[in-house]
Tab-separated table of C-alpha atoms and ligand atoms in Angstrom:
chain	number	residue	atom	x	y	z
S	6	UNK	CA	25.692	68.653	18.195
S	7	UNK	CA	22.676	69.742	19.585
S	8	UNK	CA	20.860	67.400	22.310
S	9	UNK	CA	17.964	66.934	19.894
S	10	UNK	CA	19.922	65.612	17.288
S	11	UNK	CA	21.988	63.824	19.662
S	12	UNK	CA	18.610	62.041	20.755
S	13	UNK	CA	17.608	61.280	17.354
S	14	UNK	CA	21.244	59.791	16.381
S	15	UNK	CA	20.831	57.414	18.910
S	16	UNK	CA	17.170	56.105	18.031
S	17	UNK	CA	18.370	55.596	15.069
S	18	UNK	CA	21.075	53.663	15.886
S	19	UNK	CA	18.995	51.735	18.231
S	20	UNK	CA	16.212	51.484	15.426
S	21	UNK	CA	18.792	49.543	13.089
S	22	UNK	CA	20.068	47.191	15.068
S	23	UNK	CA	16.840	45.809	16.261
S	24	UNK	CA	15.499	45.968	12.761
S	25	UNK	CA	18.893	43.818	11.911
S	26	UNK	CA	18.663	41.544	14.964
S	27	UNK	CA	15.105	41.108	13.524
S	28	UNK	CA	16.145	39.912	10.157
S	29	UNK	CA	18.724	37.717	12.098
S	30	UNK	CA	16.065	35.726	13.600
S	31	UNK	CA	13.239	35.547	10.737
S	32	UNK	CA	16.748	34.672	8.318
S	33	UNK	CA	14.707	32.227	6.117
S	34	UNK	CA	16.591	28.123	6.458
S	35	UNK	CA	18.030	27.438	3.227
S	36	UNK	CA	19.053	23.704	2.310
S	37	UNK	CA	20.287	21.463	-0.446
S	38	UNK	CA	19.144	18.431	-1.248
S	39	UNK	CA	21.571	15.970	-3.884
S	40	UNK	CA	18.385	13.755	-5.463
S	41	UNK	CA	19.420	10.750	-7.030
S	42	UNK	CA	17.480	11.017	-10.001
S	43	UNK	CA	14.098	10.147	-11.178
S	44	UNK	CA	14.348	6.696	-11.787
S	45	UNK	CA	11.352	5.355	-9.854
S	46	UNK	CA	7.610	6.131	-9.058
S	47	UNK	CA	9.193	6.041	-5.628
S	48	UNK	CA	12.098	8.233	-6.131
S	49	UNK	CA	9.705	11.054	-7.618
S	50	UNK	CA	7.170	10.736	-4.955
S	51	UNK	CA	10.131	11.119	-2.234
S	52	UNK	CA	11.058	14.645	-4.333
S	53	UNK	CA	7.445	16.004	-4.372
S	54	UNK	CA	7.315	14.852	-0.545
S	55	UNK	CA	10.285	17.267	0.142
S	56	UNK	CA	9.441	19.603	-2.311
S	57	UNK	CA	5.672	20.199	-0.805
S	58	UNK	CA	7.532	19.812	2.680
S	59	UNK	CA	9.779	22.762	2.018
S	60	UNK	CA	7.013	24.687	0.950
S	61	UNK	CA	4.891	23.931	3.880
S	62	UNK	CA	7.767	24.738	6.416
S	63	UNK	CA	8.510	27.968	4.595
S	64	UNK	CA	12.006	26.645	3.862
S	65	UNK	CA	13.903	27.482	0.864
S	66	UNK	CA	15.268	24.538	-1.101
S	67	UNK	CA	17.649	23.892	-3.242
S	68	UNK	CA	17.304	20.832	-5.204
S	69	UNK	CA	18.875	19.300	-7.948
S	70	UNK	CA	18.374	15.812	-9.652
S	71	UNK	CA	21.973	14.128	-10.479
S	72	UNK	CA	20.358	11.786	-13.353
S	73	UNK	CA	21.827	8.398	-11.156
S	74	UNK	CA	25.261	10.239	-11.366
S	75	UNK	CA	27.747	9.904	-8.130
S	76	UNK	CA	29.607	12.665	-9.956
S	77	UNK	CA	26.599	15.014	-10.353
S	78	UNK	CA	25.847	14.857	-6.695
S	79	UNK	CA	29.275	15.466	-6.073
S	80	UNK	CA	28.884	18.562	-7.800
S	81	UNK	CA	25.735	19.588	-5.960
S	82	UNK	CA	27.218	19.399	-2.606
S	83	UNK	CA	30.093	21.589	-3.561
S	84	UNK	CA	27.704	24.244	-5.297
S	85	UNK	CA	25.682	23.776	-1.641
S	86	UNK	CA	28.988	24.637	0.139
S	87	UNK	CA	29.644	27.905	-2.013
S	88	UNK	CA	26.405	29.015	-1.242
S	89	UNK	CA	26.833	28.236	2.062
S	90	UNK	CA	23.473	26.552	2.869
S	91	UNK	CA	22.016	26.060	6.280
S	92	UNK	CA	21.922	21.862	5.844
S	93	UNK	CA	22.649	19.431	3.415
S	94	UNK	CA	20.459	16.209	2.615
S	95	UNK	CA	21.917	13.714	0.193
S	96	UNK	CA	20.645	10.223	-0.866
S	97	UNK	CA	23.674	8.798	-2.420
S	98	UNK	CA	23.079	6.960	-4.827
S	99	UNK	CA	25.770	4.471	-4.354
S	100	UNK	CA	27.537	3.687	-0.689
S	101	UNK	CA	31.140	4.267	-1.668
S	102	UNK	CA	33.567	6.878	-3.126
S	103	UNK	CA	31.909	9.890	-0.613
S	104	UNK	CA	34.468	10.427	2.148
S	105	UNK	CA	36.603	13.236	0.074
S	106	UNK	CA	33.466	15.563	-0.810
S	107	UNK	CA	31.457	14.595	2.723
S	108	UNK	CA	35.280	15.858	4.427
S	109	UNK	CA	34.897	19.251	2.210
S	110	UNK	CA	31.519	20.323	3.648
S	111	UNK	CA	32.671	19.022	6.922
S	112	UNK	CA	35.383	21.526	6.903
S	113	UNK	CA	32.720	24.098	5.402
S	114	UNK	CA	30.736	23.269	9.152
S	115	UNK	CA	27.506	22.567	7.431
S	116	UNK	CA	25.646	20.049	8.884
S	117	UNK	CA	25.030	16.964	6.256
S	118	UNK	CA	21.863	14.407	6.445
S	119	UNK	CA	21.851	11.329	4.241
S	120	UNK	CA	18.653	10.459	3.097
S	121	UNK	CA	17.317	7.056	2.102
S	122	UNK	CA	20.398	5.454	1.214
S	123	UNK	CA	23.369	5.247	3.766
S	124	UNK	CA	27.285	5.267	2.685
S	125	UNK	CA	30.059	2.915	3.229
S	126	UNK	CA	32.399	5.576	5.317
S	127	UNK	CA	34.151	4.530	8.346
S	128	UNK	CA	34.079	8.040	9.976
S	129	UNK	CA	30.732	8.566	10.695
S	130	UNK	CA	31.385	12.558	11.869
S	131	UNK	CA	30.931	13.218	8.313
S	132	UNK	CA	26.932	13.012	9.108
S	133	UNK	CA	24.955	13.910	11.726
S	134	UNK	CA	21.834	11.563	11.169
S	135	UNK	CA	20.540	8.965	8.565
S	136	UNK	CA	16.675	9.040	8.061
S	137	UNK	CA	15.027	6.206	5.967
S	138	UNK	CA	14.265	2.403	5.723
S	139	UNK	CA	15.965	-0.217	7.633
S	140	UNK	CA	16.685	-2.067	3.668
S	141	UNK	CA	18.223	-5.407	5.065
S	142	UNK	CA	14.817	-5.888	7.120
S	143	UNK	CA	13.093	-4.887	4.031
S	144	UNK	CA	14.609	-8.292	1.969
S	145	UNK	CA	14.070	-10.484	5.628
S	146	UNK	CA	10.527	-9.346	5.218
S	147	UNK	CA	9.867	-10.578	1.727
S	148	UNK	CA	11.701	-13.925	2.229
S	149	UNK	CA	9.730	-14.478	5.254
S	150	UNK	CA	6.325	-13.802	2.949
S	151	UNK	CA	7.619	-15.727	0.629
S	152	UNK	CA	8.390	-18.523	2.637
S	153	UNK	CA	4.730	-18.577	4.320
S	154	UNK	CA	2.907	-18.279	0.649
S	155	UNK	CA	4.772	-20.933	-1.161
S	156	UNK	CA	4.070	-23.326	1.701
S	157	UNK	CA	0.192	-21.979	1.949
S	158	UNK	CA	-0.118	-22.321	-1.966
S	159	UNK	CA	1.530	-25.686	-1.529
S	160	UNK	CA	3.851	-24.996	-4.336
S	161	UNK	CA	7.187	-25.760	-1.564
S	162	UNK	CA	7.126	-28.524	0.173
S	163	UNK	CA	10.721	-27.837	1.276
S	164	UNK	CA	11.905	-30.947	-0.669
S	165	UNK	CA	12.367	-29.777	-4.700
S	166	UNK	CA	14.154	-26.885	-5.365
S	167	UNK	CA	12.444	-23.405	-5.896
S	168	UNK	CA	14.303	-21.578	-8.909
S	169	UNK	CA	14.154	-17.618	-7.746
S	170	UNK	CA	15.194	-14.744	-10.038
S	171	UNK	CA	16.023	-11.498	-8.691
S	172	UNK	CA	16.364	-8.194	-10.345
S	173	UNK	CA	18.744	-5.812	-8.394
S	174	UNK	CA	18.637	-2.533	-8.417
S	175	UNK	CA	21.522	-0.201	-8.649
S	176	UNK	CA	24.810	-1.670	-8.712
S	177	UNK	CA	26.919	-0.668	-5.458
S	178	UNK	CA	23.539	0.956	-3.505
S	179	UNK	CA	22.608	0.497	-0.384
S	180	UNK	CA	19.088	-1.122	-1.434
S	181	UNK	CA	20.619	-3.600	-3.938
S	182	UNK	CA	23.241	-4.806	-1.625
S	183	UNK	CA	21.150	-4.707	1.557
S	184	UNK	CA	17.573	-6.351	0.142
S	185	UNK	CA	19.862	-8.982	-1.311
S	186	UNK	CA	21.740	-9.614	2.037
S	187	UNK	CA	18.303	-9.440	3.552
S	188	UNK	CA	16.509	-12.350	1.823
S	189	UNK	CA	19.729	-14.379	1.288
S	190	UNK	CA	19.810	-14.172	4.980
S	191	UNK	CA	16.625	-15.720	5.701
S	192	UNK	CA	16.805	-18.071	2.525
S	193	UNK	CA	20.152	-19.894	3.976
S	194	UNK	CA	18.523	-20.179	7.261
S	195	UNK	CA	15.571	-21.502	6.591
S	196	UNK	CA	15.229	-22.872	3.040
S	197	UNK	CA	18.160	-25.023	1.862
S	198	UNK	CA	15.965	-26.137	-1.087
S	199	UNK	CA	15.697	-22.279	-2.604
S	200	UNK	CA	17.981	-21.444	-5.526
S	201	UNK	CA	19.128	-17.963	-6.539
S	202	UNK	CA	19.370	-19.524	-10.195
S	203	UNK	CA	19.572	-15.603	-12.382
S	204	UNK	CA	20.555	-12.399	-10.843
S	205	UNK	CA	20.934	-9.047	-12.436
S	206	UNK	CA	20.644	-5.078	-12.095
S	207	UNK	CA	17.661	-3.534	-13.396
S	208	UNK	CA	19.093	-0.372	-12.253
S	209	UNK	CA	15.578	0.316	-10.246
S	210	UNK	CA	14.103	1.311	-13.586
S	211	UNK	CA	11.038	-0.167	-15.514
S	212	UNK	CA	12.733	-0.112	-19.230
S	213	UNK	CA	16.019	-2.371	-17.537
S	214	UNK	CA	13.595	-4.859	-15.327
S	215	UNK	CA	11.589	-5.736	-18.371
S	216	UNK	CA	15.049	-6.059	-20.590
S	217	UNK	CA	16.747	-8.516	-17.977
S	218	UNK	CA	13.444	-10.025	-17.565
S	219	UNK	CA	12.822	-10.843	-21.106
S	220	UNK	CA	16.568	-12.576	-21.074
S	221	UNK	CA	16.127	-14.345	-18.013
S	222	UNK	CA	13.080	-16.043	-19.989
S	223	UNK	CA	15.163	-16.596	-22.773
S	224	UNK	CA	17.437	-18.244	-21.402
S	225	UNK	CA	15.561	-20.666	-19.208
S	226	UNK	CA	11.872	-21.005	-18.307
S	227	UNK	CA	11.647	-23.056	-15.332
S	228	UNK	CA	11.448	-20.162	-12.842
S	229	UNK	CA	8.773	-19.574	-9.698
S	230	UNK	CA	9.629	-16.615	-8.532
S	231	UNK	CA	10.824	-13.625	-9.371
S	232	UNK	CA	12.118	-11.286	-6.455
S	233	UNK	CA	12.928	-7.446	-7.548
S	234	UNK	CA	14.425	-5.034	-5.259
S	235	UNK	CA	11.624	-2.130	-6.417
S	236	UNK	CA	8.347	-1.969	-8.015
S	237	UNK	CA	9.093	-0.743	-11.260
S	238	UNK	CA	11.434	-3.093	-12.281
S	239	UNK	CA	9.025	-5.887	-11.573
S	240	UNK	CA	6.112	-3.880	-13.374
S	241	UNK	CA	8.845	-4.016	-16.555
S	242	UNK	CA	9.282	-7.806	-16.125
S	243	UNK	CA	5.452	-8.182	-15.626
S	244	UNK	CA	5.126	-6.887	-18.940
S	245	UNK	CA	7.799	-8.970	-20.398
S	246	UNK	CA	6.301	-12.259	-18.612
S	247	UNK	CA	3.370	-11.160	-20.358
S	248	UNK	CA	4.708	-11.406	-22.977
S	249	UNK	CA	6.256	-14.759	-22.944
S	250	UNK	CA	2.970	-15.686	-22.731
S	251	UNK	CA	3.271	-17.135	-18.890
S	252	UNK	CA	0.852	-15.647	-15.999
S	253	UNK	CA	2.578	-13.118	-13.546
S	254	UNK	CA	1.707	-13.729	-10.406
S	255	UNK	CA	0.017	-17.095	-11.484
S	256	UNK	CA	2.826	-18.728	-12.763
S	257	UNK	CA	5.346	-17.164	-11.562
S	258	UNK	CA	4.836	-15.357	-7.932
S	259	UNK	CA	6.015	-11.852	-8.248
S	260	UNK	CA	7.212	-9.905	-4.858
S	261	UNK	CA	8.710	-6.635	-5.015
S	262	UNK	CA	9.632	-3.518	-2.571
S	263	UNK	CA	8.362	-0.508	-2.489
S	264	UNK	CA	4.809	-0.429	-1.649
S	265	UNK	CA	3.728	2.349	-4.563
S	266	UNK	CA	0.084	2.718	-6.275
S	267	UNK	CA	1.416	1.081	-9.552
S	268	UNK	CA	2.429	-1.834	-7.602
S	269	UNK	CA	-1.088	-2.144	-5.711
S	270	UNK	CA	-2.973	-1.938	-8.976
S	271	UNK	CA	-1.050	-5.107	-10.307
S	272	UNK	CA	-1.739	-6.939	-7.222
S	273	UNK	CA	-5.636	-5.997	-8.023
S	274	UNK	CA	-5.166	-7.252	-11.410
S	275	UNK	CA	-3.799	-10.065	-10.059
S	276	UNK	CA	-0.263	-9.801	-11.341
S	277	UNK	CA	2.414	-8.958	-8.744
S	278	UNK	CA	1.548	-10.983	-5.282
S	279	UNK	CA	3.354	-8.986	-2.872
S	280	UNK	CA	5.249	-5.803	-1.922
S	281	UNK	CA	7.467	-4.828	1.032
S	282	UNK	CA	6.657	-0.898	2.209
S	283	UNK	CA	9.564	1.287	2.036
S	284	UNK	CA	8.140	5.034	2.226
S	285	UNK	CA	9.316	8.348	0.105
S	286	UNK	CA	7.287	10.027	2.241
S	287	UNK	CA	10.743	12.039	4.172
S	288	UNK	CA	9.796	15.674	3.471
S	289	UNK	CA	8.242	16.463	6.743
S	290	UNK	CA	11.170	14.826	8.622
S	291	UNK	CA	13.702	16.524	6.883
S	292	UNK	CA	12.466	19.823	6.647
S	293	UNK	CA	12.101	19.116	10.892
S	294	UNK	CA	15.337	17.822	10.886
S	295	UNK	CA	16.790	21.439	9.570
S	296	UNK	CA	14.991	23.358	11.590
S	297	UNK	CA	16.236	21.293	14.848
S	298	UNK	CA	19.716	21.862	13.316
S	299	UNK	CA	19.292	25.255	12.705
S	300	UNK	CA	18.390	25.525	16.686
S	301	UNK	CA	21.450	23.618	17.705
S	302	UNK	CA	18.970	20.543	18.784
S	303	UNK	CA	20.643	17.342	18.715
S	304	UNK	CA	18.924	14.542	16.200
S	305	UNK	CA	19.139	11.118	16.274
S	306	UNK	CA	21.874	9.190	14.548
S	307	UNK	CA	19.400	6.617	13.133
S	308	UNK	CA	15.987	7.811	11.745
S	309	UNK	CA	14.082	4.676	10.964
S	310	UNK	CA	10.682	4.698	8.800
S	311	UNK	CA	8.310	2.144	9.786
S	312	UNK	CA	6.983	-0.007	7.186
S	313	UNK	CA	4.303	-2.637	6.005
S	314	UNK	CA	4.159	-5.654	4.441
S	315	UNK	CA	1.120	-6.037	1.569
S	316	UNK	CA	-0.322	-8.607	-0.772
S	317	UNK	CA	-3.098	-9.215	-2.828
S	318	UNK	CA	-5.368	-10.276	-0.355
S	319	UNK	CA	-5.632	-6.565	0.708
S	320	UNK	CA	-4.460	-4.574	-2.071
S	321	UNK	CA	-8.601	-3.800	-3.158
S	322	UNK	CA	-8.801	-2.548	0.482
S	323	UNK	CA	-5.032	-0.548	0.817
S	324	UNK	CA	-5.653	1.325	-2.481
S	325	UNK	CA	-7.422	4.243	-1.475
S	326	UNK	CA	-5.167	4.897	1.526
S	327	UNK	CA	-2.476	4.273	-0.277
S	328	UNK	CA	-0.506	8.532	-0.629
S	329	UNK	CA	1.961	7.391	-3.542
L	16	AHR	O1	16.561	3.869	-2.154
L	16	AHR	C1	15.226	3.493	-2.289
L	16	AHR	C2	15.024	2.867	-3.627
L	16	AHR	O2	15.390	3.760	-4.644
L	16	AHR	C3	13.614	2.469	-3.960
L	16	AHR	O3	13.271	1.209	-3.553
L	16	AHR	C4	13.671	2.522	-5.450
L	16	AHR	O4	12.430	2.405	-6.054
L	16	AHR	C5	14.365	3.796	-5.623
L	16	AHR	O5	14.746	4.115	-6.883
């Protein structure tokens, strides 16, 4: 071979692997996330938060929506694993049943987030960081509001009982059991004369809060409150207290969680007297939570969002802040 060709060999050579260690390093993140569904104004602001997110951070995503399904998120993780994503983010929609599927994309090495919702799982290797709302605090929150309104309104004056309904939202999630726990907690310790006297899932959807709502009134009218675990199922039973012909948020005081623009507009219109802040608003963290990954950084195990509490006293004000 003559030198000159020789030379030329070798720039070549040199020429492709740079050009390949280039690639290497601009290799665009790719990452799953297993939605829950689309159940709530909140659930399908949190998927255009990571959606935009994605976009912004010039991350490819893979998303799919599992309809409320355990099974269909199942699914989605294992398609994630075949095509061997950078990161997994899952919201589950219920806590238990995950530690066979969460041990597959262990053994797979790719690194798994849960999102919003935790899961019941003793070994906690299966993760390496939970990002969303502390939901426990969430249901102290509104029993502490409620506790302060009733007693401002002078409608409790600690002596006759208070008959609460509550509308729960999915069966076996992390919100329904936690915002339960949550205002149970601070109802046993500091109002013996509340009564849980009706509680049922509304499945954290409009149609079901306005069914159960309409039966609750069916089957008993003395009620004062009505506590739902998410804005849209309290919207639904607005409607069906509406209906009854009794005054939401009159009548009977209305407090829900979520914090979304269909809940502030019913506090305007004087419906719904309170909501608990629990933000969708996780794209930007989680698309900075895969790119920390992807560098080998080390996240935190416990991502909290911090939250609000708001009522109708500001709701006219909140509004135009409000981003969902
Ligand atoms: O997990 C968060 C809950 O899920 C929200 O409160 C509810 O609206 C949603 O569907």
């Amino acid at each position: 071979m003559k030198n000159w060709t020789r030379i030329l060999l070798v720039l070549t050579i040199v020429m492709l692997v740079l050009s390949v260690g280039t690639f290497a390093a601009t290799k665009k993140i790719v990452v799953g996330y297993a939605q829950i569904g689309a159940e709530s104004e909140w659930r399908t602001a949190n998927t255009r938060s990571v959606q935009q997110a994605a976009i912004d951070a010039d991350i490819q995503l893979l998303f799919v929506d599992a309809q409320q399904k355990q099974e269909n998120q199942i699914k989605a993780l294992r398609t994630f694993i075949a095509k061997k994503v950078d990161v997994i983010f899952l919201a589950p929609v219920v806590e238990s049943g995950w530690g066979p599927v969460l041990r597959e994309v262990k053994q797979a090495k790719i690194p798994l987030v849960l999102v919003d919702r935790n899961v019941d799982e003793k070994d906690s290797s299966l993760w390496v960081s939970h990002m969303g709302a502390d939901f426990v605090k969430e249901g102290n929150k509104a029993a502490k509001w409620l506790g302060d309104y009733l007693k401002a309104q002078k409608i409790d004056d600690g002596k006759n009982q208070i008959n609460i309904v509550e509308l729960q939202g999915t069966v076996g999630s992390a919100p329904a059991i936690d915002r339960k726990k949550g205002f149970e907690d601070v109802m046993k310790a500091e109002h013996s004369n509340w009564k849980i006297t009706r509680s049922q899932t509304g499945n954290f959807t409009r149609a079901e809060g306005k069914a159960v709502m309409e039966a609750f009134l069916k089957a008993d009218k003395d009620i004062q409150v009505l506590y739902a675990h998410n804005d849209d199922m309290a919207l639904g039973a607005i409607q069906a207290i509406e209906e009854a012909g009794i005054q939401p948020g009159k009548d009977i005081v209305v407090l829900s969680i979520d914090a979304v623009k269909g809940a502030f507009q019913a506090m305007i219109d004087g419906k719904l007297n309170c909501t608990v802040e629990c933000s969708p608003l996780l794209g930007p963290q989680m698309m900075q939570a895969a790119e920390d990954i992807v560098a080998k950084k080390k996240l935190p195990r416990e991502i909290w969002t911090i939250e609000g509490v708001f009522d109708m006293t500001v709701a006219a004000k909140e509004f135009p802040n409000r981003q969902y």
